[in-house]
XYZ file of C-alpha atoms in Angstrom:
499
model
C 0.000 0.000 0.000
C 1.276 3.466 -0.768
C 2.974 5.100 2.229
C 0.910 8.267 1.951
C -2.325 6.314 2.041
C -1.049 4.209 4.950
C -0.138 7.345 6.857
C -3.571 8.824 6.197
C -5.269 5.710 7.507
C -3.133 5.681 10.652
C -3.853 9.353 11.290
C -7.577 8.773 10.909
C -7.442 5.843 13.297
C -5.534 7.881 15.897
C -8.031 10.720 15.572
C -10.926 8.314 16.076
C -9.131 6.898 19.152
C -8.593 10.367 20.573
C -12.242 11.309 20.171
C -13.679 8.099 21.519
C -11.294 7.993 24.477
C -13.074 11.063 25.800
C -16.235 9.019 26.213
C -16.231 6.896 29.345
C -18.652 4.217 28.087
C -16.958 3.323 24.761
C -15.873 -0.335 24.797
C -12.859 -1.776 23.004
C -15.211 -3.658 20.685
C -17.042 -0.469 19.711
C -13.712 1.324 19.255
C -12.507 -1.379 16.883
C -15.773 -1.263 14.964
C -15.462 2.496 14.526
C -11.862 2.151 13.339
C -12.827 -0.487 10.763
C -15.708 1.626 9.519
C -13.420 4.613 9.132
C -10.858 2.512 7.271
C -13.506 1.062 4.947
C -14.828 4.546 4.214
C -11.389 5.757 3.257
C -10.751 2.716 1.095
C -13.916 3.323 -0.874
C -13.660 7.074 -1.008
C -12.796 8.552 -4.364
C -13.152 7.085 -7.803
C -15.435 8.176 -10.621
C -18.722 6.472 -11.472
C -19.695 6.489 -15.103
C -23.462 6.127 -14.897
C -25.568 5.125 -17.887
C -29.356 5.329 -18.146
C -30.967 3.118 -20.779
C -34.587 3.872 -21.746
C -36.780 1.060 -23.053
C -40.303 1.531 -24.370
C -42.676 -0.964 -22.807
C -45.100 -0.463 -25.675
C -43.417 -2.141 -28.602
C -41.004 -4.703 -27.221
C -40.352 -7.123 -24.442
C -38.329 -5.733 -21.563
C -34.556 -5.937 -21.993
C -34.945 -5.891 -25.775
C -34.761 -2.682 -27.764
C -37.605 -2.171 -30.201
C -38.877 1.408 -30.182
C -36.548 4.377 -30.555
C -36.191 6.372 -27.329
C -34.024 9.125 -28.806
C -34.424 12.672 -27.529
C -35.567 11.993 -23.961
C -34.462 14.510 -21.339
C -32.679 12.865 -18.407
C -31.759 14.860 -15.313
C -29.578 13.447 -12.509
C -29.140 15.081 -9.109
C -26.293 14.165 -6.743
C -24.169 15.945 -4.121
C -25.940 19.292 -4.619
C -25.196 19.185 -8.340
C -27.556 18.851 -11.298
C -26.558 16.971 -14.462
C -28.561 16.785 -17.686
C -28.311 14.592 -20.758
C -30.336 13.652 -23.826
C -30.742 10.062 -24.958
C -29.102 9.047 -28.222
C -30.575 6.966 -31.041
C -30.192 3.850 -28.907
C -31.905 5.343 -25.867
C -28.710 5.851 -23.824
C -27.891 8.839 -21.616
C -24.494 8.854 -19.880
C -23.210 10.811 -16.887
C -19.411 10.556 -16.703
C -18.588 12.223 -13.400
C -20.826 10.705 -10.712
C -19.763 9.455 -7.283
C -20.689 6.443 -5.203
C -23.972 6.598 -3.284
C -27.460 7.324 -4.540
C -28.651 9.457 -7.412
C -32.089 10.953 -8.080
C -33.126 10.810 -11.725
C -35.981 12.378 -13.683
C -36.858 11.254 -17.226
C -39.176 13.121 -19.608
C -40.157 12.161 -23.122
C -43.096 13.207 -25.273
C -45.820 10.575 -25.381
C -44.568 8.720 -22.304
C -45.253 8.896 -18.588
C -42.694 11.007 -16.758
C -40.498 8.886 -14.473
C -38.778 9.750 -11.210
C -36.565 7.240 -9.448
C -33.703 6.914 -6.989
C -30.897 4.479 -7.801
C -27.982 3.148 -5.787
C -24.806 3.379 -7.892
C -22.394 2.188 -5.202
C -20.058 -0.550 -6.502
C -19.684 -3.628 -4.351
C -15.863 -3.942 -4.580
C -13.323 -2.047 -2.456
C -10.149 -0.648 -4.005
C -7.883 -1.896 -1.226
C -4.912 -2.835 -3.385
C -4.556 0.502 -5.158
C -2.680 3.631 -4.273
C -4.562 6.763 -3.311
C -3.812 8.227 -6.727
C -5.037 5.087 -8.461
C -8.225 5.114 -6.383
C -8.987 8.697 -7.320
C -8.388 7.991 -11.018
C -10.213 4.653 -11.234
C -13.440 4.788 -13.241
C -16.159 2.348 -12.280
C -19.494 1.766 -13.995
C -23.162 1.651 -13.065
C -26.258 1.498 -15.216
C -30.016 1.398 -14.926
C -32.555 0.236 -17.463
C -35.688 2.390 -17.151
C -39.068 1.234 -18.526
C -41.085 3.964 -20.256
C -44.852 3.634 -20.597
C -46.769 5.363 -23.425
C -49.607 7.711 -22.511
C -50.641 8.552 -26.076
C -51.547 6.623 -29.210
C -50.493 4.344 -30.730
C -48.954 2.621 -27.702
C -51.445 3.452 -24.957
C -54.621 1.509 -24.161
C -58.222 2.698 -23.912
C -60.557 1.834 -21.052
C -64.246 2.646 -21.380
C -67.089 1.782 -19.093
C -69.974 2.938 -16.979
C -70.109 3.875 -13.309
C -73.300 2.920 -11.490
C -74.513 3.372 -7.936
C -77.548 2.256 -5.981
C -79.194 5.675 -5.948
C -82.689 4.185 -5.732
C -83.194 1.102 -3.564
C -86.896 1.003 -4.408
C -86.173 -0.559 -7.807
C -84.049 -3.448 -9.055
C -81.562 -1.631 -11.317
C -78.486 0.427 -10.315
C -78.524 3.997 -11.618
C -75.832 5.840 -13.634
C -73.516 7.972 -11.493
C -72.863 11.303 -13.283
C -70.014 13.674 -12.467
C -67.862 11.035 -10.779
C -64.072 11.119 -11.143
C -62.544 7.822 -12.312
C -58.768 7.437 -12.006
C -56.479 4.864 -13.597
C -53.075 4.469 -11.955
C -50.098 2.258 -12.684
C -50.068 -0.156 -9.752
C -46.386 -0.057 -8.824
C -47.124 -2.139 -5.706
C -48.344 -5.051 -7.799
C -45.793 -7.912 -7.605
C -46.165 -8.430 -11.358
C -45.087 -4.835 -11.989
C -41.900 -5.266 -9.978
C -41.144 -8.630 -11.570
C -41.682 -7.361 -15.128
C -40.286 -3.851 -15.052
C -38.072 -3.250 -12.011
C -36.220 -6.521 -11.333
C -34.955 -6.839 -14.960
C -33.384 -3.367 -14.772
C -30.830 -4.329 -12.107
C -27.128 -4.883 -12.675
C -24.031 -3.229 -14.114
C -20.838 -4.184 -15.843
C -19.121 -4.548 -12.492
C -21.745 -5.167 -9.834
C -25.262 -6.610 -9.553
C -26.284 -3.731 -7.280
C -24.775 -0.620 -8.838
C -27.704 1.049 -10.579
C -30.385 -0.716 -8.568
C -33.661 1.240 -8.418
C -34.635 1.934 -4.819
C -37.760 4.047 -5.320
C -39.784 4.959 -8.372
C -42.833 6.975 -9.366
C -44.684 7.754 -12.581
C -46.121 11.243 -12.327
C -48.119 11.098 -15.584
C -49.198 7.502 -15.105
C -52.324 8.587 -13.247
C -55.166 9.500 -15.600
C -58.551 10.875 -14.506
C -61.861 11.262 -16.340
C -65.283 12.496 -15.192
C -68.378 10.449 -15.954
C -71.009 11.859 -18.286
C -74.707 12.207 -17.456
C -75.225 8.548 -18.355
C -72.320 7.442 -16.127
C -69.951 6.586 -18.991
C -66.229 7.364 -19.015
C -63.193 6.953 -21.298
C -59.553 6.781 -20.219
C -56.343 6.686 -22.257
C -53.931 4.825 -19.989
C -50.284 3.751 -20.027
C -49.806 0.253 -21.407
C -47.223 -2.367 -22.240
C -46.885 -5.187 -24.709
C -46.235 -7.451 -21.718
C -49.217 -6.160 -19.766
C -49.208 -3.322 -17.258
C -51.046 -3.572 -13.902
C -53.573 -0.729 -13.779
C -55.692 0.137 -10.753
C -59.088 1.771 -11.371
C -60.591 3.752 -8.522
C -63.489 6.149 -8.108
C -63.398 9.332 -6.039
C -65.863 9.875 -3.192
C -69.330 10.689 -4.518
C -71.824 12.631 -2.372
C -75.457 12.632 -3.469
C -78.907 11.459 -2.300
C -80.504 8.036 -2.210
C -84.144 6.980 -2.355
C -85.140 4.046 -0.186
C -87.801 2.640 2.123
C -87.482 3.311 5.856
C -89.534 2.234 8.858
C -89.008 5.485 10.728
C -89.148 9.066 9.553
C -85.468 10.186 9.347
C -86.365 13.648 10.690
C -88.022 12.751 14.003
C -87.475 8.953 14.101
C -91.205 8.341 14.460
C -92.683 5.101 13.125
C -93.859 5.997 9.640
C -92.942 3.366 7.019
C -92.560 4.982 3.642
C -90.335 6.123 0.812
C -87.697 8.694 1.750
C -84.730 10.475 0.153
C -81.634 10.815 2.342
C -78.010 12.006 1.900
C -75.506 9.278 0.977
C -71.741 9.051 0.474
C -70.219 6.510 -1.889
C -66.621 5.833 -0.848
C -64.155 2.963 -0.855
C -62.760 4.176 2.484
C -65.756 3.015 4.529
C -68.041 0.023 4.489
C -71.501 0.714 3.136
C -74.339 1.109 5.617
C -76.575 -1.903 6.279
C -79.687 -2.012 4.102
C -82.727 -1.114 6.241
C -85.253 -3.915 6.637
C -88.754 -2.643 5.967
C -91.811 -4.892 5.835
C -94.139 -4.551 2.850
C -97.139 -4.503 5.219
C -97.605 -3.933 8.939
C -100.685 -5.026 10.880
C -101.252 -3.005 14.023
C -103.715 -4.522 16.512
C -105.282 -2.331 19.211
C -104.182 -2.991 22.827
C -106.025 -5.455 25.123
C -109.299 -4.142 26.567
C -109.442 -6.160 29.816
C -108.035 -3.999 32.663
C -105.148 -5.165 34.825
C -106.060 -6.092 38.382
C -107.055 -8.781 40.870
C -110.523 -10.277 41.279
C -111.101 -11.004 44.980
C -114.768 -11.983 44.572
C -116.758 -12.282 41.351
C -119.845 -10.151 40.918
C -123.233 -11.765 40.292
C -125.184 -10.110 37.474
C -128.388 -10.745 35.539
C -129.874 -9.156 32.387
C -132.934 -9.083 30.164
C -133.056 -8.940 26.349
C -135.362 -7.186 23.930
C -136.895 -8.751 20.820
C -133.745 -8.095 18.748
C -131.503 -9.823 21.251
C -130.182 -6.558 22.650
C -129.618 -5.924 26.367
C -132.557 -4.073 27.856
C -131.473 -3.845 31.503
C -128.924 -5.211 33.986
C -129.401 -6.201 37.624
C -126.528 -6.277 40.140
C -127.107 -9.135 42.551
C -123.647 -8.918 44.118
C -121.176 -6.173 43.189
C -118.158 -8.417 43.945
C -114.731 -7.133 44.998
C -112.061 -5.928 42.523
C -108.699 -4.195 42.925
C -109.456 -1.898 39.983
C -112.368 -1.005 37.757
C -113.394 -4.147 35.805
C -114.875 -4.431 32.326
C -118.373 -5.897 31.995
C -119.017 -8.008 28.885
C -121.803 -10.149 27.491
C -120.280 -13.339 26.083
C -121.854 -15.714 23.630
C -123.616 -15.402 20.290
C -124.454 -11.723 19.971
C -122.780 -8.588 18.684
C -121.545 -5.246 19.953
C -123.065 -4.867 23.415
C -121.084 -2.257 25.389
C -121.395 -1.176 29.026
C -119.953 1.355 31.426
C -119.134 0.334 35.003
C -119.576 2.472 38.103
C -116.965 1.066 40.474
C -116.436 2.082 44.102
C -112.672 2.258 44.786
C -113.265 2.336 48.540
C -114.760 -1.150 48.803
C -113.858 -2.477 45.324
C -117.498 -3.207 44.495
C -119.509 -2.533 41.325
C -122.116 0.090 42.188
C -123.871 0.303 38.831
C -123.738 -0.671 35.138
C -125.056 1.556 32.347
C -125.766 0.369 28.789
C -123.779 2.189 26.087
C -124.839 -0.080 23.203
C -127.554 -2.728 23.565
C -126.123 -4.906 20.824
C -128.139 -7.622 19.036
C -128.516 -11.384 18.468
C -127.847 -12.361 22.072
C -129.928 -15.102 23.700
C -130.503 -16.667 27.089
C -127.299 -18.753 26.766
C -125.183 -15.593 26.812
C -123.234 -14.823 29.996
C -122.709 -11.422 31.628
C -119.284 -11.149 33.314
C -117.110 -8.580 35.097
C -113.422 -9.235 34.314
C -109.890 -8.240 35.322
C -106.614 -9.859 34.233
C -103.214 -10.105 35.906
C -101.360 -9.956 32.568
C -101.801 -8.271 29.183
C -99.970 -8.852 25.902
C -100.602 -7.379 22.475
C -101.626 -9.566 19.578
C -98.822 -9.686 16.995
C -99.637 -10.704 13.425
C -97.145 -11.226 10.588
C -98.487 -10.664 7.043
C -97.019 -12.678 4.151
C -97.086 -10.993 0.729
C -97.212 -13.273 -2.301
C -95.489 -12.744 -5.644
C -98.757 -11.397 -7.040
C -98.430 -8.416 -4.642
C -101.378 -9.417 -2.460
C -101.768 -10.568 1.148
C -101.410 -14.334 0.988
C -101.153 -15.466 4.606
C -101.213 -14.214 8.198
C -99.070 -15.778 10.895
C -100.007 -15.353 14.559
C -96.711 -14.472 16.246
C -98.311 -13.735 19.632
C -101.878 -14.679 20.601
C -102.043 -11.830 23.065
C -103.726 -11.801 26.491
C -106.501 -9.562 27.764
C -108.826 -9.310 24.755
C -112.597 -9.560 25.037
C -113.900 -7.569 22.111
C -112.542 -7.998 18.595
C -109.682 -5.496 18.361
C -109.308 -2.722 15.847
C -106.988 -3.512 12.938
C -104.818 -0.926 11.178
C -102.809 -1.600 8.019
C -99.616 0.364 7.348
C -97.469 -0.019 4.237
C -94.458 1.870 2.840
C -96.033 1.634 -0.623
C -98.130 4.523 -1.844
C -101.603 3.795 -3.197
C -101.996 0.268 -1.813
C -105.477 -1.232 -1.368
C -106.106 -2.351 2.212
C -106.939 -5.992 2.845
C -109.636 -7.098 5.299
C -109.080 -9.740 7.960
C -111.104 -11.340 10.761
C -109.672 -12.135 14.185
C -111.175 -14.788 16.456
C -111.055 -14.119 20.234
C -111.455 -16.769 22.926
C -113.465 -14.831 25.516
C -112.573 -17.199 28.345
C -108.780 -17.156 27.787
C -108.879 -13.618 26.291
C -106.492 -14.778 23.521
C -106.548 -14.624 19.724
C -107.067 -18.069 18.230
C -107.422 -17.260 14.510
C -106.689 -14.638 11.845
C -108.296 -15.140 8.447
C -108.171 -13.104 5.236
C -111.479 -11.764 3.937
C -109.928 -9.763 1.057
C -106.268 -9.759 0.028
C -105.779 -6.131 -0.893
C -103.221 -5.152 -3.567
C -100.323 -2.860 -4.464
C -97.660 -4.492 -2.283
C -94.235 -5.933 -3.074
C -92.836 -9.003 -1.373
C -89.502 -7.129 -1.084
C -88.885 -3.481 -0.319
C -85.258 -2.295 -0.536
C -83.163 -3.946 -3.244
C -80.497 -5.217 -2.852
C -81.245 -6.667 0.559
C -77.556 -6.664 1.616
C -75.079 -3.792 1.490
C -72.454 -3.657 -1.288
C -69.098 -1.920 -0.778
C -67.308 0.187 -3.372
C -64.055 -1.449 -4.477
C -61.014 -0.809 -6.639
C -60.655 -2.709 -9.903
C -57.451 -4.110 -11.370
C -56.666 -4.657 -15.046
C -53.651 -6.019 -16.884
C -53.425 -3.570 -19.788
C -51.778 -4.412 -23.113
C -50.581 -1.814 -25.604
C -53.100 -0.552 -28.194
C -55.929 -2.657 -26.744
C -59.426 -1.542 -25.772
C -61.053 -2.560 -22.496
C -64.570 -2.280 -21.132
C -64.833 -2.089 -17.356
C -68.030 -1.151 -15.558
C -67.604 0.157 -12.028
C -70.067 -0.172 -9.142
C -70.079 2.268 -6.230
C -72.229 -0.115 -4.187
C -75.021 0.935 -1.848
C -73.283 3.828 -0.099
C -72.888 5.092 3.431
C -75.860 6.959 4.884
């Protein structure tokens, strides 16, 4: 080794020793490591890197094989606070003759191609340990990078057309066009196929498999955006390759309104099944909201009419009927004892007799009974009773709508408890203009339960399903493998949205 270089190395080592000796906690092992690092740095310091950039069009040839002229591209290299520029020759080469070891940032621009930015490591692997300092400084080493260029204009680019739809109206079966939505196509540099096809083959130099290795890369023009027309259609001219280029299609957030059926009014949350229009956001960053479940028909049954309470002693009552079977008068033989005001009913055969009870809360006895409606068709087998119950439950009925949009069946979900008179029935539907059905409910007066529910007329104007689809659909990104000069059709769905 040259004496001057040896002296320099010894001086550096002594300096490192002097500095580190001032630190109390530096071990001998760490000191040796620092000395070796300093020596290695000095051994590698100096030397010129001749760096070559080779541009290859991915449109007209396989990678690593020249096919399309890349002459005239502007290549800019930045290193050590210095900027270097070059223009590619007829073979697509641009050479920088005075680079140094380390990394270099490179920008490549060429008409008709996506602009490329990348960072490459041009550090050679070998150390110049057997050369003099002068030889080290004068030694030229080599590094090179092959850079794929993707066309963004005809004839090499590809065309993607399609239609963007969204579930803007859940009351029908067909997704609607989404106008004014931004659709973006981006080269998917994170796709393993992209790295395998276009980055891995660019590695290597005349002297080292790592000198010229691309560390980071970006394609600033390889992101193309279009806005959908009124009918939801879009067209994109995208970068492409003869070997196939991974392209990611995504849709920007889309804020609009959505029509759907809801059980409750969205303003005050009151029960009011119907058709509503609400704000909605279509985005791939959140899962879509669950689809509200709304029944095509609701049957509301009036509450039980037997009062809650305890019967301590039953009253004894008698009555007389007129010629039409209506109640003419009532006699109280024994007023009984009740914890609360009871209901008095005439059970058996007749219709619509109604009474009002005068109950004494002090002794729990019935003081008097007045006739509100005499009713008709009763006979001497009918029974007059005063009733309380210790439990009440509402009757719950489940309507089944057939494919012909009519009421086909009624299921008794809960028989209820505490019913004497036939309850009032109310039909509620989210569909406008429906024709109400008519049903009959049978009440067991002794158990105060519902034992039957039959359909007298089926009604019409219902659907067996309300909101469609029944399950939420998320917006997603789409991936295509795009070949040069090819046309692709890709429809995009924004799903059901987030409300």
